[in-house]
Short mmCIF file of C-alpha atoms in Angstrom, two decimals:
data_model
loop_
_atom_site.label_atom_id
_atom_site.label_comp_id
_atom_site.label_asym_id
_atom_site.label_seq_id
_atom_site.Cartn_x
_atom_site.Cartn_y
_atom_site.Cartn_z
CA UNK A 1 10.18 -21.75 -27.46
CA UNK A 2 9.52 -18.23 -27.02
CA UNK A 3 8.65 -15.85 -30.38
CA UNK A 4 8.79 -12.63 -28.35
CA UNK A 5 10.84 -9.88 -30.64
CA UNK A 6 12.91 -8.10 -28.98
CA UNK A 7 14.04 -4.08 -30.15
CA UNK A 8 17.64 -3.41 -29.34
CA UNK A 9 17.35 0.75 -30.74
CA UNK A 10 18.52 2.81 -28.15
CA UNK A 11 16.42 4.61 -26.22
CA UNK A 12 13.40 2.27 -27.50
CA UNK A 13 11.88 0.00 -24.93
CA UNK A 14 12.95 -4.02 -25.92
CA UNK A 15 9.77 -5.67 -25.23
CA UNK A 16 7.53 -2.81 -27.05
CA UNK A 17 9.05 -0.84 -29.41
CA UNK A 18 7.90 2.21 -27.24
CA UNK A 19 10.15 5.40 -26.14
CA UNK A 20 11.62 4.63 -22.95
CA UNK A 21 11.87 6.75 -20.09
CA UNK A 22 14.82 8.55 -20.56
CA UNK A 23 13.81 9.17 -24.52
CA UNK A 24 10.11 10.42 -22.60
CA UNK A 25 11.70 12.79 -19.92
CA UNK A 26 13.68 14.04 -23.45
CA UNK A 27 10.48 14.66 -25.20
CA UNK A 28 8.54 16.39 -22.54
CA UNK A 29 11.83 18.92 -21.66
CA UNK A 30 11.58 19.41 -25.46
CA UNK A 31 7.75 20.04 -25.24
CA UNK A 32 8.36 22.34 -21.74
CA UNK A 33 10.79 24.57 -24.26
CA UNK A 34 8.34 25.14 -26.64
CA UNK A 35 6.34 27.26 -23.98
CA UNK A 36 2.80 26.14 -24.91
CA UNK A 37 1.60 24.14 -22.44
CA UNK A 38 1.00 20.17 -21.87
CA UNK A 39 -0.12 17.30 -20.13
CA UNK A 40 1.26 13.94 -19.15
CA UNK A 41 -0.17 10.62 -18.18
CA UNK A 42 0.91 8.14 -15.79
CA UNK A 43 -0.75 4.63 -16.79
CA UNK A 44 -0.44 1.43 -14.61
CA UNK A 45 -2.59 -1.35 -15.02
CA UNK A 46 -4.48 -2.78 -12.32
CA UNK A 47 -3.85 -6.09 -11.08
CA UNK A 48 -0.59 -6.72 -13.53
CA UNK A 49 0.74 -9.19 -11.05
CA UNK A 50 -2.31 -11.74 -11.18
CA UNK A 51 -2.01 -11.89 -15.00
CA UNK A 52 2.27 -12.77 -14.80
CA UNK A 53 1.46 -15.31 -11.52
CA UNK A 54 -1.60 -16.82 -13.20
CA UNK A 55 -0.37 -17.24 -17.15
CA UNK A 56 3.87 -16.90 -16.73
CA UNK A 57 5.87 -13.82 -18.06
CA UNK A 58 6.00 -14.67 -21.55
CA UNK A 59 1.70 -14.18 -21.51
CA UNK A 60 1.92 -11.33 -19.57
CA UNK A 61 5.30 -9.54 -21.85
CA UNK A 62 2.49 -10.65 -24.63
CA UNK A 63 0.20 -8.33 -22.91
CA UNK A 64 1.96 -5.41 -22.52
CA UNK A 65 3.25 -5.35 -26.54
CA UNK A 66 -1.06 -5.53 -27.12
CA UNK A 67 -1.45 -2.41 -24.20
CA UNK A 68 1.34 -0.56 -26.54
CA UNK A 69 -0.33 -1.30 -29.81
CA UNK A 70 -3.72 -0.03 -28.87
CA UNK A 71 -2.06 2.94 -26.34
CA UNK A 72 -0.59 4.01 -30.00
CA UNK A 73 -3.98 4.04 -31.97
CA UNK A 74 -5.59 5.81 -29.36
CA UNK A 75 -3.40 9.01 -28.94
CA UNK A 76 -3.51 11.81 -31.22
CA UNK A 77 -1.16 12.33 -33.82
CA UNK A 78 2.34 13.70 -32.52
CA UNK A 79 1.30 12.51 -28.90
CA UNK A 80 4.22 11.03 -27.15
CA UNK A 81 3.95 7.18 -26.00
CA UNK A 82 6.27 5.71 -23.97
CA UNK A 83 6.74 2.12 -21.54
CA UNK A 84 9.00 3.50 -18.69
CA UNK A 85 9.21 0.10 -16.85
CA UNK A 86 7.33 -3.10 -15.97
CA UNK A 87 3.51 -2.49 -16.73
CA UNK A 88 3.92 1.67 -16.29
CA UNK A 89 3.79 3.62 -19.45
CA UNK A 90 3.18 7.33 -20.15
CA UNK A 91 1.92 9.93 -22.44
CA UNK A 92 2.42 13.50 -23.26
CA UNK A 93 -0.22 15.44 -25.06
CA UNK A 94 1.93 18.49 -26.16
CA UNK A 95 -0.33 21.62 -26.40
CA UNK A 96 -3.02 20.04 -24.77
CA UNK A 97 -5.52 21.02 -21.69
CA UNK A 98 -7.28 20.03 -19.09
CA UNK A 99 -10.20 19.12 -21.54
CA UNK A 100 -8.08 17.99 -24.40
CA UNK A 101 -5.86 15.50 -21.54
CA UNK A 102 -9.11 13.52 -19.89
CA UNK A 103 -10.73 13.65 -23.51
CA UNK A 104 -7.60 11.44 -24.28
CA UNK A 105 -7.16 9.58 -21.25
CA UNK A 106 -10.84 8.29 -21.48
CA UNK A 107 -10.18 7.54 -24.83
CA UNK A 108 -7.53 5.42 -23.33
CA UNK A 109 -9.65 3.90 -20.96
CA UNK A 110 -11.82 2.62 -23.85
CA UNK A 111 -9.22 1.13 -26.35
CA UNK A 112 -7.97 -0.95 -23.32
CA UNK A 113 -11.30 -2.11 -22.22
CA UNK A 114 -12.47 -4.91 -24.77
CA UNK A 115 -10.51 -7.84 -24.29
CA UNK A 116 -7.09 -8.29 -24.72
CA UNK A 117 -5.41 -12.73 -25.61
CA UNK A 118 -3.99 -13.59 -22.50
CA UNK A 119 -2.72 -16.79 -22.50
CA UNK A 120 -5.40 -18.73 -25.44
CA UNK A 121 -8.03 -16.92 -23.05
CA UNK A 122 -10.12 -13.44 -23.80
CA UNK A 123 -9.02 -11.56 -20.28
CA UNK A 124 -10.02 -7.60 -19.70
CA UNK A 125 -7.56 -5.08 -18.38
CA UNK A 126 -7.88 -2.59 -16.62
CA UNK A 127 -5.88 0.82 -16.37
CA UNK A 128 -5.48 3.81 -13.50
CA UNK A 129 -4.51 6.60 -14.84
CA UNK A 130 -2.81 10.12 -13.50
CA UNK A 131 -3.08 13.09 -15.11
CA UNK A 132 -0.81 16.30 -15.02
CA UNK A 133 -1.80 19.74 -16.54
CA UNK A 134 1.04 22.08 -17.03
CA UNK A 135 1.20 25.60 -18.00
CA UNK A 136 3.75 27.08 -20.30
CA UNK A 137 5.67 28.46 -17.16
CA UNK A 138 5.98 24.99 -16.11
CA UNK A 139 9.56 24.23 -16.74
CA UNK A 140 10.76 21.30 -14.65
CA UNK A 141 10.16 17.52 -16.33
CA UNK A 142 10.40 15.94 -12.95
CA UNK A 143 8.11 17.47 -11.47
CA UNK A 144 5.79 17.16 -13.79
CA UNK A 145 6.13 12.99 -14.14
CA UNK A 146 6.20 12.81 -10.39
CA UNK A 147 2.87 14.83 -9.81
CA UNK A 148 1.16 12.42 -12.80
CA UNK A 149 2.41 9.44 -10.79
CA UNK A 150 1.02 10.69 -7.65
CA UNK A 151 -2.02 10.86 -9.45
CA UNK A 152 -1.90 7.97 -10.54
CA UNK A 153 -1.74 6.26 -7.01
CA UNK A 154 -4.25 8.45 -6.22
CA UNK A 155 -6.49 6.85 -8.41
CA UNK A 156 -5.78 3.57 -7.40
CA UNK A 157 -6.80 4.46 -4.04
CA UNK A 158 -9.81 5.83 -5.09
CA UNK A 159 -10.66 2.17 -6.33
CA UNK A 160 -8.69 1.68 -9.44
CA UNK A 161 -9.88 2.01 -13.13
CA UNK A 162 -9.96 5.71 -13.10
CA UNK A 163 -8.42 8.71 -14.43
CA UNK A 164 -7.09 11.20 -11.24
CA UNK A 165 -6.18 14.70 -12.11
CA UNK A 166 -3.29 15.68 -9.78
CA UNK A 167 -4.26 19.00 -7.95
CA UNK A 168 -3.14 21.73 -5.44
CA UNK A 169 -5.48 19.06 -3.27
CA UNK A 170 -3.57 16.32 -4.29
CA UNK A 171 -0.51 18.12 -3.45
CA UNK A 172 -1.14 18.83 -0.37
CA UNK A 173 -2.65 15.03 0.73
CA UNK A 174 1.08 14.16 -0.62
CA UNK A 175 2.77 16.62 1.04
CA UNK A 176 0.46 15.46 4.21
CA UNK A 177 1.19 12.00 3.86
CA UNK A 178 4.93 12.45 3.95
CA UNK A 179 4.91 14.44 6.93
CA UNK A 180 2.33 12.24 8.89
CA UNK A 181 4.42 9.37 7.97
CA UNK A 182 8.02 10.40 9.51
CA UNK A 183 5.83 12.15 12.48
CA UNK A 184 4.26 8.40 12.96
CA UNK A 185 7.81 7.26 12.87
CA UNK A 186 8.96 9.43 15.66
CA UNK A 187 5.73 8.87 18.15
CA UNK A 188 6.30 5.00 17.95
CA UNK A 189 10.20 5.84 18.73
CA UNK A 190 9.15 8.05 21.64
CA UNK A 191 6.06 6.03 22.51
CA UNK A 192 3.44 8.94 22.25
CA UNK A 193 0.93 6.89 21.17
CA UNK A 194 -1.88 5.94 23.74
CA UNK A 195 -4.47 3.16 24.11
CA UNK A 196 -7.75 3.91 25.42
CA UNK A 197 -10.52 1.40 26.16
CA UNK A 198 -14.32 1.36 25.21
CA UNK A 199 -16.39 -0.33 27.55
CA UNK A 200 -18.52 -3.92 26.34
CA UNK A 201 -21.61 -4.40 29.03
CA UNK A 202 -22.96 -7.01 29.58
CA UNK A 203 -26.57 -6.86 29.06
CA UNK A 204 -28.17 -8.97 31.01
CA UNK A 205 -26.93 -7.06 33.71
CA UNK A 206 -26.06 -4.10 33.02
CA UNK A 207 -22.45 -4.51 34.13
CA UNK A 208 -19.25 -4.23 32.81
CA UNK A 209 -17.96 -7.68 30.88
CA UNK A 210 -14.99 -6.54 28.82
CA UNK A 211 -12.86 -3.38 26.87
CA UNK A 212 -11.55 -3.13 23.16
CA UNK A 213 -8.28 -1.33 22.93
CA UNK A 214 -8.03 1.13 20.41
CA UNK A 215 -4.85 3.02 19.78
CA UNK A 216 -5.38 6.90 19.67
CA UNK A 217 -2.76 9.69 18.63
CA UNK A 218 -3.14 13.16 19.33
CA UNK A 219 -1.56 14.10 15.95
CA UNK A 220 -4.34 12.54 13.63
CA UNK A 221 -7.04 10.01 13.74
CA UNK A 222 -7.01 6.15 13.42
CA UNK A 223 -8.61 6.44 10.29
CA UNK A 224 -5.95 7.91 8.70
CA UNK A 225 -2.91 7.42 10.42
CA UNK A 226 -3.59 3.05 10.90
CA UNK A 227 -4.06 3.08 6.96
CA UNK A 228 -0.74 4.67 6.67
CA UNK A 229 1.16 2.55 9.05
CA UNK A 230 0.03 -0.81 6.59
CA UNK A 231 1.22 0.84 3.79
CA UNK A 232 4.29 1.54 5.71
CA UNK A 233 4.85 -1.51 7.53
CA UNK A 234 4.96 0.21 10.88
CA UNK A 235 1.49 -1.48 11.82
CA UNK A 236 4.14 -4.76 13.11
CA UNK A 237 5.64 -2.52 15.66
CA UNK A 238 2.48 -0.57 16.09
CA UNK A 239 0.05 -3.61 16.90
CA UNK A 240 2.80 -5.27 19.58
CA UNK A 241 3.20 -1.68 21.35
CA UNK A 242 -1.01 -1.83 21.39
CA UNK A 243 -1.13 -5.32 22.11
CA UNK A 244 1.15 -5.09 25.41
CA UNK A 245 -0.18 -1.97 26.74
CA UNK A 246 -3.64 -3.12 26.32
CA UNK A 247 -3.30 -6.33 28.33
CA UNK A 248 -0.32 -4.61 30.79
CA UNK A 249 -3.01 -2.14 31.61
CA UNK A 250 -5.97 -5.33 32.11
CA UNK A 251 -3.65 -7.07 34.39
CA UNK A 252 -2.92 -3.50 36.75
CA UNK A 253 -7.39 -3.44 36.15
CA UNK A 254 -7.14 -7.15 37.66
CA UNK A 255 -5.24 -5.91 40.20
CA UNK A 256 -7.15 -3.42 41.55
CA UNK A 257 -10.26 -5.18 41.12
CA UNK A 258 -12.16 -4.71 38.16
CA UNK A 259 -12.51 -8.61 37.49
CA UNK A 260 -13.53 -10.81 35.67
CA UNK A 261 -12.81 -8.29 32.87
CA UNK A 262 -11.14 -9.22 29.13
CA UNK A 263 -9.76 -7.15 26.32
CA UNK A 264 -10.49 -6.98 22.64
CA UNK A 265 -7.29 -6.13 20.62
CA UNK A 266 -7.76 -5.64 16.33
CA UNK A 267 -5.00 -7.43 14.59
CA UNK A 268 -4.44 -6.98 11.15
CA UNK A 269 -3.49 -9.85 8.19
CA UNK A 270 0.00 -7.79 8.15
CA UNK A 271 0.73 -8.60 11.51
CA UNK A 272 -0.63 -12.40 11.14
CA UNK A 273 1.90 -12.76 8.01
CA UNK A 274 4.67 -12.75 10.39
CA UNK A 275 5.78 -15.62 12.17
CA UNK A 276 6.89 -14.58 14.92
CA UNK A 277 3.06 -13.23 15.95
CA UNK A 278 2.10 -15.92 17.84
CA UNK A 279 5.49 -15.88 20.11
CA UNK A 280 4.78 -11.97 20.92
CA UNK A 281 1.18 -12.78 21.54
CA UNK A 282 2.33 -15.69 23.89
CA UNK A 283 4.92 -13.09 25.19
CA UNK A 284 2.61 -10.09 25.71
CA UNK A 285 0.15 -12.83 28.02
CA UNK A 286 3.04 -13.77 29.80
CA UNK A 287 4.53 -10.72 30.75
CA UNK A 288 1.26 -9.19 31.70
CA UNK A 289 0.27 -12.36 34.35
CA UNK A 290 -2.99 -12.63 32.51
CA UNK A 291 -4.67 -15.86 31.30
CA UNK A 292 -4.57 -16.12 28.00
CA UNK A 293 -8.73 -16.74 28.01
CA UNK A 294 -8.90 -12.78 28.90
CA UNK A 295 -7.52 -11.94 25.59
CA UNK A 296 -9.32 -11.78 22.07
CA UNK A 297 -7.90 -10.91 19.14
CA UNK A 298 -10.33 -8.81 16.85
CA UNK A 299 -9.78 -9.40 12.56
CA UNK A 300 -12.24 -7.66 10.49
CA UNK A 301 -14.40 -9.52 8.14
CA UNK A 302 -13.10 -8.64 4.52
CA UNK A 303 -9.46 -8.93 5.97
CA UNK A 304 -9.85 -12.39 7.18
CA UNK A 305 -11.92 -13.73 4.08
CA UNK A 306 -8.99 -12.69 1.70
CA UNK A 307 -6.66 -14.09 4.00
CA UNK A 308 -3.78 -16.56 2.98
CA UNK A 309 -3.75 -19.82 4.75
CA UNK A 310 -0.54 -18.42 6.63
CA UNK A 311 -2.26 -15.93 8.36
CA UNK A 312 -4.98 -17.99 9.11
CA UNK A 313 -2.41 -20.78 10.47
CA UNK A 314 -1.38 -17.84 12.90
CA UNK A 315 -4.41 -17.51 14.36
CA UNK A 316 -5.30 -21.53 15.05
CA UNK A 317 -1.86 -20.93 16.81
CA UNK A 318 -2.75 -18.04 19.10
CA UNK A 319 -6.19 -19.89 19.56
CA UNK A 320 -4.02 -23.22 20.86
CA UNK A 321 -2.66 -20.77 23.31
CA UNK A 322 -6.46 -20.50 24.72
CA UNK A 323 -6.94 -16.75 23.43
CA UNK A 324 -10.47 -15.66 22.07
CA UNK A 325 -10.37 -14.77 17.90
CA UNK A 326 -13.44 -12.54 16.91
CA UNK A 327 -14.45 -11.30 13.63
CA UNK A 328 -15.23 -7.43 13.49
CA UNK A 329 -17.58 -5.60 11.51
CA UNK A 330 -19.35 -8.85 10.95
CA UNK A 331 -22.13 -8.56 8.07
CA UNK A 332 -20.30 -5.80 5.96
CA UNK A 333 -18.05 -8.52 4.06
CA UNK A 334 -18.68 -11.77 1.98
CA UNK A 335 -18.59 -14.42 4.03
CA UNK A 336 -18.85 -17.83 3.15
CA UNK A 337 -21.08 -19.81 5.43
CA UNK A 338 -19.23 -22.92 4.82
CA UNK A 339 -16.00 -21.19 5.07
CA UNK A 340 -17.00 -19.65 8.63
CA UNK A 341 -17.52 -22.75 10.23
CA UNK A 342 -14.00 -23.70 9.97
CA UNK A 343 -12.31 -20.31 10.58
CA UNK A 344 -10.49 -20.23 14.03
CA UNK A 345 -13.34 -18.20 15.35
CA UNK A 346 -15.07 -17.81 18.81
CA UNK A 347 -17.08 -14.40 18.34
CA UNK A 348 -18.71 -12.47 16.55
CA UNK A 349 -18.74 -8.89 16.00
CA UNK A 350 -22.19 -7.04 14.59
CA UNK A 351 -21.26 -3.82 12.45
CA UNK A 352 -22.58 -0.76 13.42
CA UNK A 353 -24.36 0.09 10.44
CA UNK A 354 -26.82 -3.00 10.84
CA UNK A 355 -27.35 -1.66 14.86
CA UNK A 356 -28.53 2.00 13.77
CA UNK A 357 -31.59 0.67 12.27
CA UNK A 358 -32.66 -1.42 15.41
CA UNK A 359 -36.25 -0.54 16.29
CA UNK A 360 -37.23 2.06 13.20
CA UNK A 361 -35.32 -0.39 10.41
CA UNK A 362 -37.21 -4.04 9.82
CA UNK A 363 -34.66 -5.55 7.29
CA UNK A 364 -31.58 -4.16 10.49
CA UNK A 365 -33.36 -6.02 12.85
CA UNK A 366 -33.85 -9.00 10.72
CA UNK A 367 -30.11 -9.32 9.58
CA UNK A 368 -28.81 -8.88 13.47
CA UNK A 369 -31.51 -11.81 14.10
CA UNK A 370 -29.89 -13.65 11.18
CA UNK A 371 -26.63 -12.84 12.66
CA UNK A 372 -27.73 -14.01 15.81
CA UNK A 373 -29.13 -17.20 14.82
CA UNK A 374 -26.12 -17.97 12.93
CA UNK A 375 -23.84 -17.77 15.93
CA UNK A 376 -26.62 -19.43 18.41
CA UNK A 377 -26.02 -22.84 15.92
CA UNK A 378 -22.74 -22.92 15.67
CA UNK A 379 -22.03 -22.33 19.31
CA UNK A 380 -20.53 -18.49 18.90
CA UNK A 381 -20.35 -15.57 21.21
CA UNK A 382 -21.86 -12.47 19.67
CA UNK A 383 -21.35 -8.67 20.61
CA UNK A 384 -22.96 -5.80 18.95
CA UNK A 385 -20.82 -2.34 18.00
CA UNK A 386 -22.18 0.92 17.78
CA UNK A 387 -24.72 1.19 20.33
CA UNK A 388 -26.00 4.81 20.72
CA UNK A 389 -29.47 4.54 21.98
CA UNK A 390 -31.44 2.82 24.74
CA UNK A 391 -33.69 1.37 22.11
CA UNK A 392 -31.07 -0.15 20.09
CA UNK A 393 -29.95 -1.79 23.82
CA UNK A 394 -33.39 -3.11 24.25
CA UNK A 395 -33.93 -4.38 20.93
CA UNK A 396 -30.16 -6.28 21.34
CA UNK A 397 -31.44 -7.34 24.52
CA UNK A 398 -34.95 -9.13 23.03
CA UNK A 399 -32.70 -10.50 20.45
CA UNK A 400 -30.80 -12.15 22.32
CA UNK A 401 -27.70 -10.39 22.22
CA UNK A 402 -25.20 -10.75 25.11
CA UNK A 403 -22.91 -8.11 24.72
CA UNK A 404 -22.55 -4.56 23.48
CA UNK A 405 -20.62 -1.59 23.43
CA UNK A 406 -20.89 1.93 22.37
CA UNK A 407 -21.58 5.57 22.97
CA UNK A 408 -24.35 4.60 24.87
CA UNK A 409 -22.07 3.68 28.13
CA UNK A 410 -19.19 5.36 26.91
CA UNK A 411 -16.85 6.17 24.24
CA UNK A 412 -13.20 4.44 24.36
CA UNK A 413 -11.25 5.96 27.49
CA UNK A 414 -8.02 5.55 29.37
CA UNK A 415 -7.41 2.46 31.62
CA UNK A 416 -8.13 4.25 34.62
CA UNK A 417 -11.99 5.68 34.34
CA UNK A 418 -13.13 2.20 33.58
CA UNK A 419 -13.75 2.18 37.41
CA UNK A 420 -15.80 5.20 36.85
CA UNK A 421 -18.32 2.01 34.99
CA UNK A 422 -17.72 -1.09 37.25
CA UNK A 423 -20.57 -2.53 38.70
CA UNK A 424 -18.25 -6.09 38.32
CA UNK A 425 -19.82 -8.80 35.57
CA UNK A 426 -20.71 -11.66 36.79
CA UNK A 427 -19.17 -13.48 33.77
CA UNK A 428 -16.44 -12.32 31.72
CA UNK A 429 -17.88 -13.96 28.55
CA UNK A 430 -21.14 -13.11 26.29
CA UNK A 431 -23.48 -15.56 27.13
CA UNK A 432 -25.43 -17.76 24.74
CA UNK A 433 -29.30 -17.49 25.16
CA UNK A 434 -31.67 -19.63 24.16
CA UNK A 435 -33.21 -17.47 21.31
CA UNK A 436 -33.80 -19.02 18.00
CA UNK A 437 -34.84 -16.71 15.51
CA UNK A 438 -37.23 -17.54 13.11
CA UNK A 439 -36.78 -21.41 12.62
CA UNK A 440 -37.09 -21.86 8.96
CA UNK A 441 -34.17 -18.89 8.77
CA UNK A 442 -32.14 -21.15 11.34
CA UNK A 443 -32.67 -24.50 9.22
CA UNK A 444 -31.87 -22.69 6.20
CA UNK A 445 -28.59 -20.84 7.11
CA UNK A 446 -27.43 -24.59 8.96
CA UNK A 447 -28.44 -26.35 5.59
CA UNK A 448 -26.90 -24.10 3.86
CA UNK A 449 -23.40 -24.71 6.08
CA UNK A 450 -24.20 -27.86 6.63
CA UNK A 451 -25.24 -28.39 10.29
CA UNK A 452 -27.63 -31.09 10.65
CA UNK A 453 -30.77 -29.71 11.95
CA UNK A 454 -31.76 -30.94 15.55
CA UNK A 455 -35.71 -31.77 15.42
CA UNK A 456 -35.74 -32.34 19.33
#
């Protein structure tokens, strides 16, 4: 049986005892009349969820009447406390500045960081916080709470555990966001976006083996607009639009000869939560005429070691179909060796910031030979990202590296001046040499997975 006590007071959160948030929006519109000046923080703790999915409700409604206690002893006298919902509460500091408001948010920051009873067990929390300075011409209490909870997110982007001061920066990355967002909106209604294609050579010849698609918009670049369409949830409708132009546009490559050829296509663990991924994969193939063999789908590293079985069950079914599943930016996450051996995975990807040091960087050279290795045993294809430099290319090639792309050959273009590069591969696949790397590295790493070493 529960022993919660609940408040019933109006205007008194139940759970806490705390203001709530219309009492709070009353108490900073009195503080805006007194002319003086304030500041408010936005508080959300990080990672609320896990503590209500891993210990019930009841631990984590325990939780947030210990966050109010110590919020309470760690505010100045007359400061203004108050839970506005689930694990958000907020303070105003009436009179205060920029100084006085991170002096007290940090001061925050430290009551909540020694361990808090979750549950019979001694768990840490941790908090983001937003802060909003406000000058005595400052009259609108809106405002004011929005602009801390902005800052709030902001800090939570930035990593979490962190105090953000909301600016005329922060502002305007708002004010951007919003407009990028309904301008995304309107360029996947009117299909402006366009899919261009950097070349992977084959390096035992020289000649071209493959493409990766990579969507590119003329209003902003894919580093900040893809972000935005996961928050979003446009990056469904994004990744099929990319996903059927890029193998439409193989199959008319096909056509006019550039063949064997394949295409590399980055999928995200959004898309591979839906169900219906597979069928629009299968679809795409279909439509297009091409084999299914002349398609990989590209996850990055960190996305596919936190993914949930579902997503992973996605991709064993677009593998059943006979497509190609690489990992990207391979070497950057935290992989588990024993894990990666039974991942639905064919190839390989080696992150650019391991190829820059090719040549003038020892420990670059050994990790792409590790890399290497690792694939060699368990019968992967390999293809190395970021090539700028013939040395790089020559060091990949005395590695034993089949395949490679970069700004070497060329950076990603449209469809058609892919013809501009074809000298035609004589295999569409990287091919698997007989390099070994340095054997004790080998034995260790299949050990250490648990391949049985072949003495022959």
């Amino acid at each position: 049986m529960s022993t919660l006590v609940f408040h019933s007071r109006p205007g008194f959160d139940a759970l806490t005892g705390l203001p709530d948030r219309p009492a709070f929006l009353a108490g900073l519109r009195a503080a805006i009349r007194t002319e003086q000046g304030m500041a408010v923080l936005f508080l959300d703790l990080d990672d609320f969820k896990l503590v209500n999915d891993g210990f019930g409700h009841e631990a984590g409604d325990r939780l947030l009447i210990q966050v109010a206690q110590r919020l309470k002893g760690a505010v100045h006298e007359g400061d203004l406390v108050a839970r506005i919902g689930g694990d958000e509460f907020t303070v105003l500091c009436a009179g205060a500045d920029l100084a006085a408001a991170t002096i007290t948010a940090g001061r925050i920051r430290g009551a909540l960081s020694a361990p808090f009873d979750v549950g019979g067990q001694r768990r840490h929390v941790r908090v983001s916080v937003g802060c909003r300075v406000a000058g005595p011409e400052e009259d609108n209490a809106d405002v004011l709470m929005r602009d801390a909870d902005t800052a709030m997110y902001q800090a939570k982007e930035g990593g979490k555990d962190r105090i953000e001061v909301f600016s005329d920066e922060t502002r305007a990355r708002l004010l951007r966001r919003l407009e990028l967002e309904q301008r995304l909106r309107t360029a996947l209604e009117r299909n402006e976006l366009d899919v261009h294609f950097q070349p992977q050579i084959d390096l035992s010849t020289g000649r071209l083996a493959g493409a990766e698609a990579l969507v590119r918009w003329a209003d902003a670049s894919p580093a900040e607009f893809i972000p935005l369409a996961e928050e979003t949830g446009m990056i469904g409708p994004l990744g099929t639009r990319v996903l059927r132009r890029a193998t439409q546009a193989l199959a008319q490559l096909h056509r006019e000869g550039l063949k064997p050829l394949t295409v590399t296509v980055n999928v995200s663990t959004r898309q591979l939560e839906d169900p219906d991924f597979p069928a629009i994969v299968q679809t795409a193939i279909a439509d297009a005429g091409i084999a299914a063999s002349d398609l990989c789908l590209e996850i990055t590293e960190s996305a596919l070691m936190s993914a949930k079985d579902v997503a992973l069950d996605r991709l064993r079914e677009c593998k059943a179909l006979g497509v190609y599943v690489g990992i990207d930016d391979f070497g950057t996450g935290h992989s588990s060796l024993a894990r990666l051996r039974h991942l639905p995975v064919e190839v390989l990807k080696v992150d650019r910031s391991f190829v820059d040091g090719l040549g003038t960087e020892p420990e670059d050279s050994a990790v792409v030979a590790a890399i290497l290795s690792l694939a060699h045993a368990l019968g992967l294809h390999v293809v190395a990202e970021g090539v700028e430099t013939p040395l790089q290319a020559n060091q990949l090639i005395a590695l034993g590296c089949g395949v490679a792309q970069g700004f070497l050959w060329s950076p990603a273009v449209p469809p058609e001046q892919l013809h501009g590069l074809k000298t035609i591969a004589s295999s569409a696949h990287p091919r698997v040499r007989n390099h070994r790397g340095e054997r004790a590295l080998v034995d260790e790493m299949m050990h250490q997975i648990g391949i049985a070493k072949d003495r022959a």
